[in-house]
GROMACS .gro file of C-alpha atoms in nm:
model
  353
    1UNK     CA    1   2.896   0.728   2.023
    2UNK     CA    2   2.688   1.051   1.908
    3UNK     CA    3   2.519   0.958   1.592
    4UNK     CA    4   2.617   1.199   1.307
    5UNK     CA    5   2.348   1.167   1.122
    6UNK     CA    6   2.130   1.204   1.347
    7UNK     CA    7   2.108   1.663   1.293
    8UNK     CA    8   2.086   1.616   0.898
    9UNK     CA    9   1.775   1.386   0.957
   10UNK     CA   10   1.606   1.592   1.202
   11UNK     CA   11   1.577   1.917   0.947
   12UNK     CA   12   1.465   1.686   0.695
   13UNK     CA   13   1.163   1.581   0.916
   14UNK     CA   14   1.125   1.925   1.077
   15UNK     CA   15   1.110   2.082   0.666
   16UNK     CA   16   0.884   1.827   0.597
   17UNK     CA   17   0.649   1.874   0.923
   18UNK     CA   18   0.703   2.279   0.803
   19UNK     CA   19   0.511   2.133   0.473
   20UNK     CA   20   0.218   1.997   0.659
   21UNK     CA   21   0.358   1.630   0.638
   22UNK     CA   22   0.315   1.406   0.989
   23UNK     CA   23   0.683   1.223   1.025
   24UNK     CA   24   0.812   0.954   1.290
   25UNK     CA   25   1.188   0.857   1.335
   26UNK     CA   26   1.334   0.558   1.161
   27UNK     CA   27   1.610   0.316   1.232
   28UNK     CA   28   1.829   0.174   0.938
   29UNK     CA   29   1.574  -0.089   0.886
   30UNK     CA   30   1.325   0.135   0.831
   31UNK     CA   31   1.142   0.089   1.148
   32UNK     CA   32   0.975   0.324   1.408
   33UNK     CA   33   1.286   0.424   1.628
   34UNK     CA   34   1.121   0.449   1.943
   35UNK     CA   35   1.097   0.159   2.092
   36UNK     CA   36   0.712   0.044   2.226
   37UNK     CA   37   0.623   0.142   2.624
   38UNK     CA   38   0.465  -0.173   2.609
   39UNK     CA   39   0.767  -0.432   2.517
   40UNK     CA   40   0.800  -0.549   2.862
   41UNK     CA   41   0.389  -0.610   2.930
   42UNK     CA   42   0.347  -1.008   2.922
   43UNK     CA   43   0.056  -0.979   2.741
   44UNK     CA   44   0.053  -0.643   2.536
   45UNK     CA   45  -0.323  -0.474   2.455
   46UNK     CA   46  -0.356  -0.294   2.149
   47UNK     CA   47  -0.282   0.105   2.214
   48UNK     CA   48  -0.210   0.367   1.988
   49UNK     CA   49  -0.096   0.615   2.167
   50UNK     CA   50  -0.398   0.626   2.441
   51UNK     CA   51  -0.114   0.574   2.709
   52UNK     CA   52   0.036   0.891   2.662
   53UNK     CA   53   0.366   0.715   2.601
   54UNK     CA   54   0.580   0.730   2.315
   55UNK     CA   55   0.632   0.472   2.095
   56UNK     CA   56   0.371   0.344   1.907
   57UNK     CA   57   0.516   0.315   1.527
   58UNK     CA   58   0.322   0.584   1.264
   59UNK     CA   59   0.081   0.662   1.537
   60UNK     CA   60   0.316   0.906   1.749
   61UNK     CA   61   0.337   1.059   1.383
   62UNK     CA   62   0.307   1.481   1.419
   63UNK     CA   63   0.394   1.750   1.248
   64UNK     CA   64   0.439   1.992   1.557
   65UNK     CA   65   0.813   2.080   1.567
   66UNK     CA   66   0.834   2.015   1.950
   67UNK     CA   67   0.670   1.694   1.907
   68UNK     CA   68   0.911   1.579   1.688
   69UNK     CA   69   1.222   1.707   1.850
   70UNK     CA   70   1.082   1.505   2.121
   71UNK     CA   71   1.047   1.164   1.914
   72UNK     CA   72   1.390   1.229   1.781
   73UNK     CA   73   1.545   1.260   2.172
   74UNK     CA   74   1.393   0.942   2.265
   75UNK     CA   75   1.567   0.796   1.942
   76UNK     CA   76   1.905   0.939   1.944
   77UNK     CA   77   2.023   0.632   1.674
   78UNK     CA   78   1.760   0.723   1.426
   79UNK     CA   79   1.862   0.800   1.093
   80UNK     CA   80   1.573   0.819   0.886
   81UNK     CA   81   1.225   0.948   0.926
   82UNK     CA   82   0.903   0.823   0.763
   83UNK     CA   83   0.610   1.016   0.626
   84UNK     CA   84   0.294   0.900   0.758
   85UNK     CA   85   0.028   0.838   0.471
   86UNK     CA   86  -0.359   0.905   0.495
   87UNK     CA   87  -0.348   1.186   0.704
   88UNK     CA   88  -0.449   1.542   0.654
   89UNK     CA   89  -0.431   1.798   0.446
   90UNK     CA   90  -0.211   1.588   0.212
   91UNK     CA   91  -0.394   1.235   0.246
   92UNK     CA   92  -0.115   1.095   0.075
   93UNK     CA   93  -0.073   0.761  -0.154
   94UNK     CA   94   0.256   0.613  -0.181
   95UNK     CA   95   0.310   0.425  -0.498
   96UNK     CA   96   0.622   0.229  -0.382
   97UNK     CA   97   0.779   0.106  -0.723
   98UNK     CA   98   1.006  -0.162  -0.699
   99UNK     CA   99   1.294  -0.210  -0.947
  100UNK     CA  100   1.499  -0.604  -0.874
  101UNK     CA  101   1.667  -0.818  -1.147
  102UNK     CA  102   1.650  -0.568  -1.460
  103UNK     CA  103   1.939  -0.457  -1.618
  104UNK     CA  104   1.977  -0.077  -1.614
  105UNK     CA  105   2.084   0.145  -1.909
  106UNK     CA  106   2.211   0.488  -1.856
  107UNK     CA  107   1.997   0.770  -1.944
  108UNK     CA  108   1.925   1.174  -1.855
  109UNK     CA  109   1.689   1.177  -1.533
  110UNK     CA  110   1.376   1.396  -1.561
  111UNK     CA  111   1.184   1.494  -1.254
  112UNK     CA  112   0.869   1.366  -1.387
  113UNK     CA  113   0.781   0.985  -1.408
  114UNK     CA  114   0.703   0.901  -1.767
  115UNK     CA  115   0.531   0.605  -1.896
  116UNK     CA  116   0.695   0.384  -2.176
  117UNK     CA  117   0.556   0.387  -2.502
  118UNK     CA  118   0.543   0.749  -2.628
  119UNK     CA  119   0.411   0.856  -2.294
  120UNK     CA  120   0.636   0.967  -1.998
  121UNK     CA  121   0.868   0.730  -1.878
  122UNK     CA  122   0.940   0.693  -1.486
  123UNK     CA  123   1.338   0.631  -1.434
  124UNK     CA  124   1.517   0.463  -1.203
  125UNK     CA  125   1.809   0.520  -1.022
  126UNK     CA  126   2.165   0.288  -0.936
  127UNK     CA  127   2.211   0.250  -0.542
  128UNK     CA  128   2.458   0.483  -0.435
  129UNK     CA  129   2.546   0.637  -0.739
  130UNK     CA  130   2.455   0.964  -0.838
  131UNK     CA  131   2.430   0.798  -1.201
  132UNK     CA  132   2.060   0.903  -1.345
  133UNK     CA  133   1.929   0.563  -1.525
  134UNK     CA  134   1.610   0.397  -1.681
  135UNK     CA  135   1.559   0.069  -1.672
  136UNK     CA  136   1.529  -0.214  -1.997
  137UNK     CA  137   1.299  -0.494  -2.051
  138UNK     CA  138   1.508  -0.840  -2.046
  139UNK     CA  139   1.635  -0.944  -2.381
  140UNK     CA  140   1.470  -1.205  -2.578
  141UNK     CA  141   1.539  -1.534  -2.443
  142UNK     CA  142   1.526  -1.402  -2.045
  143UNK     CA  143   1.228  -1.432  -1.811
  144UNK     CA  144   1.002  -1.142  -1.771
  145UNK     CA  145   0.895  -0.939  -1.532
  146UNK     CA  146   0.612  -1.187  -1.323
  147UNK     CA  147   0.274  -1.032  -1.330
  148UNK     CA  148   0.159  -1.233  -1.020
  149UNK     CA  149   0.253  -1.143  -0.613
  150UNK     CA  150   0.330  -1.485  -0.500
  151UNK     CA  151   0.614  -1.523  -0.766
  152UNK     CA  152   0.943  -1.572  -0.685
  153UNK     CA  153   1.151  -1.265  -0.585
  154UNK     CA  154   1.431  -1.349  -0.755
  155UNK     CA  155   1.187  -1.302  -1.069
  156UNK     CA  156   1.301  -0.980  -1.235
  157UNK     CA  157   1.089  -0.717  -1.089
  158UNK     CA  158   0.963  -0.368  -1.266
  159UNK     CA  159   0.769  -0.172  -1.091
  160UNK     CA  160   0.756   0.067  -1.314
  161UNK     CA  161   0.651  -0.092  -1.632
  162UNK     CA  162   0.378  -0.276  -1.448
  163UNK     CA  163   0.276   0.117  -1.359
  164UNK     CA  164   0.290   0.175  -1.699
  165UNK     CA  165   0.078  -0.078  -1.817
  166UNK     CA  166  -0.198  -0.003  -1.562
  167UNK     CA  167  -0.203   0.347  -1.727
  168UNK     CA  168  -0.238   0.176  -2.076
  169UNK     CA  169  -0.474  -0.055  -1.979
  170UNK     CA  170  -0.722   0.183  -1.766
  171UNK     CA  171  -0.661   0.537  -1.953
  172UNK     CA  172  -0.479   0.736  -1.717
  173UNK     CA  173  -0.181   0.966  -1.689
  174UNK     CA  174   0.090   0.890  -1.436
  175UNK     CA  175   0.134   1.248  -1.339
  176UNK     CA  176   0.452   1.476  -1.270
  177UNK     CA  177   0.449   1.455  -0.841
  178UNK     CA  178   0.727   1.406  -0.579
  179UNK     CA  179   0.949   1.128  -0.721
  180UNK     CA  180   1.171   0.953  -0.413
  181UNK     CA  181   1.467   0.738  -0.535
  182UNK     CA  182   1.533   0.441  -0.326
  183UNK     CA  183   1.851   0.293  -0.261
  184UNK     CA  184   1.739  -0.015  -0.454
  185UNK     CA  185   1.708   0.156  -0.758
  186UNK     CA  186   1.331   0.235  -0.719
  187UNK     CA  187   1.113   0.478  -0.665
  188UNK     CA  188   0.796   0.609  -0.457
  189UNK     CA  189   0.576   0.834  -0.605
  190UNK     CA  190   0.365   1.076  -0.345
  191UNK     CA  191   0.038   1.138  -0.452
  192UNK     CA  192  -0.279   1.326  -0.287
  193UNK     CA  193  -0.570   1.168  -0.205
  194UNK     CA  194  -0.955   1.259  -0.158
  195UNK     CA  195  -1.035   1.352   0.195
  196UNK     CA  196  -1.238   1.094   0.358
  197UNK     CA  197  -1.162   0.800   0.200
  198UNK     CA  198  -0.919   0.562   0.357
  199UNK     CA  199  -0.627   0.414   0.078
  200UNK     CA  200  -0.566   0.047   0.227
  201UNK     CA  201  -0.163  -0.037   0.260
  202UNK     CA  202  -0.081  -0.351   0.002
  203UNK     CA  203   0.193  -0.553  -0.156
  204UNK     CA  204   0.149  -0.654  -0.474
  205UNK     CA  205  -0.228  -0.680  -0.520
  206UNK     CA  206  -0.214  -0.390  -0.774
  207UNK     CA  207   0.076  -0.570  -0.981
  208UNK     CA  208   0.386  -0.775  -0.892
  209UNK     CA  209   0.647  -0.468  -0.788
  210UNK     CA  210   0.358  -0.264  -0.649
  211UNK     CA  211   0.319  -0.179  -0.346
  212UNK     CA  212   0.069   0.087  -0.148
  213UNK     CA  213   0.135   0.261   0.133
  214UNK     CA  214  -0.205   0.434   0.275
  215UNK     CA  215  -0.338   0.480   0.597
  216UNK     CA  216  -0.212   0.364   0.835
  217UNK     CA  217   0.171   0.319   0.627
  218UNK     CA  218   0.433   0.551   0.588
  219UNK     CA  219   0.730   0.645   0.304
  220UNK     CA  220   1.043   0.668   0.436
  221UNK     CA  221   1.128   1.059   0.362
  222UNK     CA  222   1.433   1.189   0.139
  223UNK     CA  223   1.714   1.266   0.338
  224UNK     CA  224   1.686   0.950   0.525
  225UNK     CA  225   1.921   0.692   0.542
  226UNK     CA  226   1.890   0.321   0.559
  227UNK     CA  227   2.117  -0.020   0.559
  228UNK     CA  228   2.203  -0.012   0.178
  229UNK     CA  229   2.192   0.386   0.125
  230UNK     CA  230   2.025   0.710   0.135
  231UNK     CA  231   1.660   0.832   0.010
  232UNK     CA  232   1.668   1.105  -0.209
  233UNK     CA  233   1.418   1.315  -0.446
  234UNK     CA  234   1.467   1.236  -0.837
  235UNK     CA  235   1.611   1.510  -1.008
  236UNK     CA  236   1.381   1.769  -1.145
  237UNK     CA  237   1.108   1.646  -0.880
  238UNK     CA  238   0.838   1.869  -0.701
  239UNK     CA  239   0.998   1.855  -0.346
  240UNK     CA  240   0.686   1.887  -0.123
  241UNK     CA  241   0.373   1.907  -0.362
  242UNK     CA  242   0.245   1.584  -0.432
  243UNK     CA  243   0.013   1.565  -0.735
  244UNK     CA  244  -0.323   1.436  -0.715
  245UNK     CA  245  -0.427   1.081  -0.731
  246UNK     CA  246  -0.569   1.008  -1.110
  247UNK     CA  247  -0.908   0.890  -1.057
  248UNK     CA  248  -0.917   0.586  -1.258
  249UNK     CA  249  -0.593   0.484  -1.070
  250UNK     CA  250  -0.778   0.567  -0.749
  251UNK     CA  251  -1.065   0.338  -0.835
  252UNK     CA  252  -0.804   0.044  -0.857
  253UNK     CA  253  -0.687   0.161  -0.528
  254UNK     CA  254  -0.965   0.141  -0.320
  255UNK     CA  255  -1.203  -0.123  -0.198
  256UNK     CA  256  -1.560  -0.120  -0.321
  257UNK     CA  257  -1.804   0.020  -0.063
  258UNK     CA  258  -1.977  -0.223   0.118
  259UNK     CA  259  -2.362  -0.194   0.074
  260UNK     CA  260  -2.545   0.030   0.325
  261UNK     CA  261  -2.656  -0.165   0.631
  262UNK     CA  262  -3.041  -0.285   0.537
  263UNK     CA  263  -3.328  -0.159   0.794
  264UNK     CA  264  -3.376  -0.474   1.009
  265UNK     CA  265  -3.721  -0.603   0.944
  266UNK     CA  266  -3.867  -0.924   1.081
  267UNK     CA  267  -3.997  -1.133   0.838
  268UNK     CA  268  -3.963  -1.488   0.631
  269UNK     CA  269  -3.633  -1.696   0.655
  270UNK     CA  270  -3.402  -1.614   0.360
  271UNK     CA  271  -3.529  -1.911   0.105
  272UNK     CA  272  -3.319  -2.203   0.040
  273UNK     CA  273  -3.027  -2.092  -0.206
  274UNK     CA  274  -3.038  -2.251  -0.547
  275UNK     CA  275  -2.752  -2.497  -0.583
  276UNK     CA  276  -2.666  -2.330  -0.911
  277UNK     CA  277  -2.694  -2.025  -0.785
  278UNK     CA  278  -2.428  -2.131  -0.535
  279UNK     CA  279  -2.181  -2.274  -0.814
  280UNK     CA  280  -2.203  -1.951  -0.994
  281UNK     CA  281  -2.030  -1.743  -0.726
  282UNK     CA  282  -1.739  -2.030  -0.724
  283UNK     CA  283  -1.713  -1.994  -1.079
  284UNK     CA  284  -1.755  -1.613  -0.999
  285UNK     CA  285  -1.444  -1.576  -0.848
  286UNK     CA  286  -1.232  -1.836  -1.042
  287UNK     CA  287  -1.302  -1.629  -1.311
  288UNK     CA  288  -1.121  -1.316  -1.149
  289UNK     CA  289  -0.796  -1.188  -1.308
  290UNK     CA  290  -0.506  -0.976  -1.081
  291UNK     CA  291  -0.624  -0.639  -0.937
  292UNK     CA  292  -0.970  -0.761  -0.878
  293UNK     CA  293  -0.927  -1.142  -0.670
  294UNK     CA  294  -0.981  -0.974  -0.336
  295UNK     CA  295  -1.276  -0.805  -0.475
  296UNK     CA  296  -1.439  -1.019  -0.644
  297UNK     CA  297  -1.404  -1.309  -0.352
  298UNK     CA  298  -1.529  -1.021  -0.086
  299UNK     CA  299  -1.843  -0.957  -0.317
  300UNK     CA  300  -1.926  -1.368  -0.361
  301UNK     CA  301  -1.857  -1.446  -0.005
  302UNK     CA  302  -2.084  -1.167   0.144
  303UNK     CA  303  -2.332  -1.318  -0.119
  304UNK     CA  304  -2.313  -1.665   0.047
  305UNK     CA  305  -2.310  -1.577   0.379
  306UNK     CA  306  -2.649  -1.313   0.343
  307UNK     CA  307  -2.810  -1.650   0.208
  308UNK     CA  308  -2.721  -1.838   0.469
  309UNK     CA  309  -2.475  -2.049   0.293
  310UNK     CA  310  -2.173  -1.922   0.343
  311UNK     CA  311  -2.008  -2.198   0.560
  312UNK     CA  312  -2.135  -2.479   0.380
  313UNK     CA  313  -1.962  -2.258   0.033
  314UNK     CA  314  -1.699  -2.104   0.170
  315UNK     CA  315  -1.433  -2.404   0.164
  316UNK     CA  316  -1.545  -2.415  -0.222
  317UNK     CA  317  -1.486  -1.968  -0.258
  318UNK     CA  318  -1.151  -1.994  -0.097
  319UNK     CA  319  -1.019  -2.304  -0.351
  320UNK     CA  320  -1.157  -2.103  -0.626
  321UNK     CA  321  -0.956  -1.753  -0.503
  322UNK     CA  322  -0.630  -2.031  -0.449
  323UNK     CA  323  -0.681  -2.108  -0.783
  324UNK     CA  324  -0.636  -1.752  -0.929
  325UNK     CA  325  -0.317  -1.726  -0.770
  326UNK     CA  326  -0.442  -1.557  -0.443
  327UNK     CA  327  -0.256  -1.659  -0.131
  328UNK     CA  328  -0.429  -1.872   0.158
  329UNK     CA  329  -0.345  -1.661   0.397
  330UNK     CA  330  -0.528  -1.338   0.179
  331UNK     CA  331  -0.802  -1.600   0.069
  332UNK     CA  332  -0.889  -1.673   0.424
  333UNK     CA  333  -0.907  -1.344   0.549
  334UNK     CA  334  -1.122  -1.165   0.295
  335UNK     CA  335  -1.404  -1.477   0.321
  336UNK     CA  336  -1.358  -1.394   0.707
  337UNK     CA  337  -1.424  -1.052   0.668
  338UNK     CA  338  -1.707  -1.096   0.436
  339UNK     CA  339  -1.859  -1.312   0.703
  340UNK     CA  340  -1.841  -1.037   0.945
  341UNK     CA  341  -1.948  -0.750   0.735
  342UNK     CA  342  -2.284  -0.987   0.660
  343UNK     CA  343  -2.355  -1.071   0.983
  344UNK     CA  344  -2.302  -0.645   1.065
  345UNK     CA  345  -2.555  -0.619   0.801
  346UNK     CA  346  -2.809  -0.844   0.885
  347UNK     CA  347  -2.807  -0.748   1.288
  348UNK     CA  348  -3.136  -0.591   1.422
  349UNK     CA  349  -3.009  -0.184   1.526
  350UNK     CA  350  -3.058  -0.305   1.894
  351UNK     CA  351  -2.753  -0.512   1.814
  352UNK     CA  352  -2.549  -0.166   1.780
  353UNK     CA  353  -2.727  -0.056   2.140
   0.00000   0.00000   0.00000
């Protein structure tokens, strides 16, 4: 059965690609369309694209009309198409704002996302409606919106007002940009980046209802459609000129650079670390509050492992970053990766030969 959608989506992605945006096909789900070359290998290698083949999710990503006529061909069932993030000359941010368990109140939709206490409020939307409406805090007496991204998801979610108070709380102005509206009732703000400076995808480190989509990510484009509706732009919204990132928003966005790899000189043995010394980069990062766990575990862990003591204290970092809320999973990985980056940092250069 011919898939009727499938023309409307295509000059969606092909206006977009016109704009200087890379886009993929989607599936309902969301997904890459094309299905991977490599589905059928018993033991798949990494490849992004080196085999020539299609299918390899946001890396077949283009913005050359032929190349995308070609994606869409080899995914005749697509019905969406996603926007591939990071790459040139937008380097776009997706702030994906998530909107689940808060009752919405009718109101006029502007095209700009405002923040809520006398600044500009960002609105919401109803699934499947073309009804323009904000969204209210619960009542007195309800649950609020959970600040941390292991709670519950039937929590009530705003991502929105968590936005908002990041804008409060660090002094900057959530600016008028493309404004998506999401079948859910959300909404994903496009915003330009910085050349040369990678955004890293998350959920929920930023705040709970947050979630980034950098490189490497994509935003499913307006136009498409998925399971529980269509993607469209917000009233009033830019339709291809995302604004710039703030830069106090882009400093919460982005990882602090790693120190610059030290001149390898032989010498003395690193000295015995001080046991108090030790316990203050446990009590280091048990002291972290949301936005900055990851960070501030990274920083302590490198720390232990430059002294030599980061296996002996690393048990002890990842119980304190558990104990801030941070996952095991996340807690794990970042004292991993801190490990590495050390030991990249502490090679002789004939190491890099």
């Amino acid at each position: 059965m011919a898939n009727p959608a499938l023309a409307h989506v295509l000059a969606h992605a092909l206006t977009a690609a016109a704009h200087g945006f890379r886009v993929i096909p989607l599936t309902r789900a969301k997904l890459p369309a094309v299905r991977s070359p490599h589905h059928h290998d018993p033991a798949p290698l990494p490849c992004h694209g080196e085999c020539g083949r299609l299918g390899h999710g946001v890396h077949d990503a283009s913005a050359d009309p032929d190349a995308i006529r070609a994606l869409f061909a080899a995914a005749p069932w697509a019905t969406g198409y996603g926007i591939a993030c990071g790459c040139a000359p937008h380097h776009l941010i997706g702030i994906d704002l998530d909107l689940r368990g808060v009752r919405p109140v009718k109101r006029q939709e502007s095209g700009r996302p405002q923040e809520t206490g006398g600044a500009d409020n960002t609105n919401g939307r109803a699934e499947g409606t073309g009804t323009a409406e904000r969204t209210e805090r619960p009542r007195a007496g309800t649950t609020g919106a959970a600040t941390s991204p292991d709670a519950s998801r039937k929590d009530p979610t705003d991502g929105l007002a968590a936005l908002s108070r990041l804008a409060r709380e660090h002094a900057f102005a959530i600016p008028r940009t493309v404004t998506v509206l999401t079948p859910s009732g959300g909404r994903h703000l496009w915003l330009c980046g910085p050349p040369g400076l990678a955004v890293p995808n998350s959920a929920g480190r930023l705040a709970h209802g947050i979630d980034i989509r950098g490189l490497g990510g994509y935003l499913v484009g307006p136009g498409s459609y998925a399971s529980h509706g269509s993607y469209r732009l917000a009233p009033g919204s830019p339709a291809w000129a995302p604004a710039p990132v703030p830069s106090a928003l882009l400093r919460l966005l982005t990882p602090p650079r790693p120190a610059p790899p030290r001149s390898y000189r032989p010498g003395p043995a690193f000295p015995e670390p001080q046991p108090a010394a030790l316990e203050g980069l446990v009590r280091f990062v048990r002291a972290s509050r949301e936005g900055q766990r990851n960070d501030r575990l990274f920083w302590a862990a490198c720390r232990a492992y430059e002294t030599g003591a980061g296996p002996e204290l690393a048990p002890a970092l990842i119980e304190a970053a558990l104990d801030t809320g941070l996952s095991p999973r996340e807690a794990r990985a970042t004292v991993a990766s801190a490990a590495r980056s050390a030991a990249r940092h502490l090679q002789p250069p004939d190491a890099f030969a």
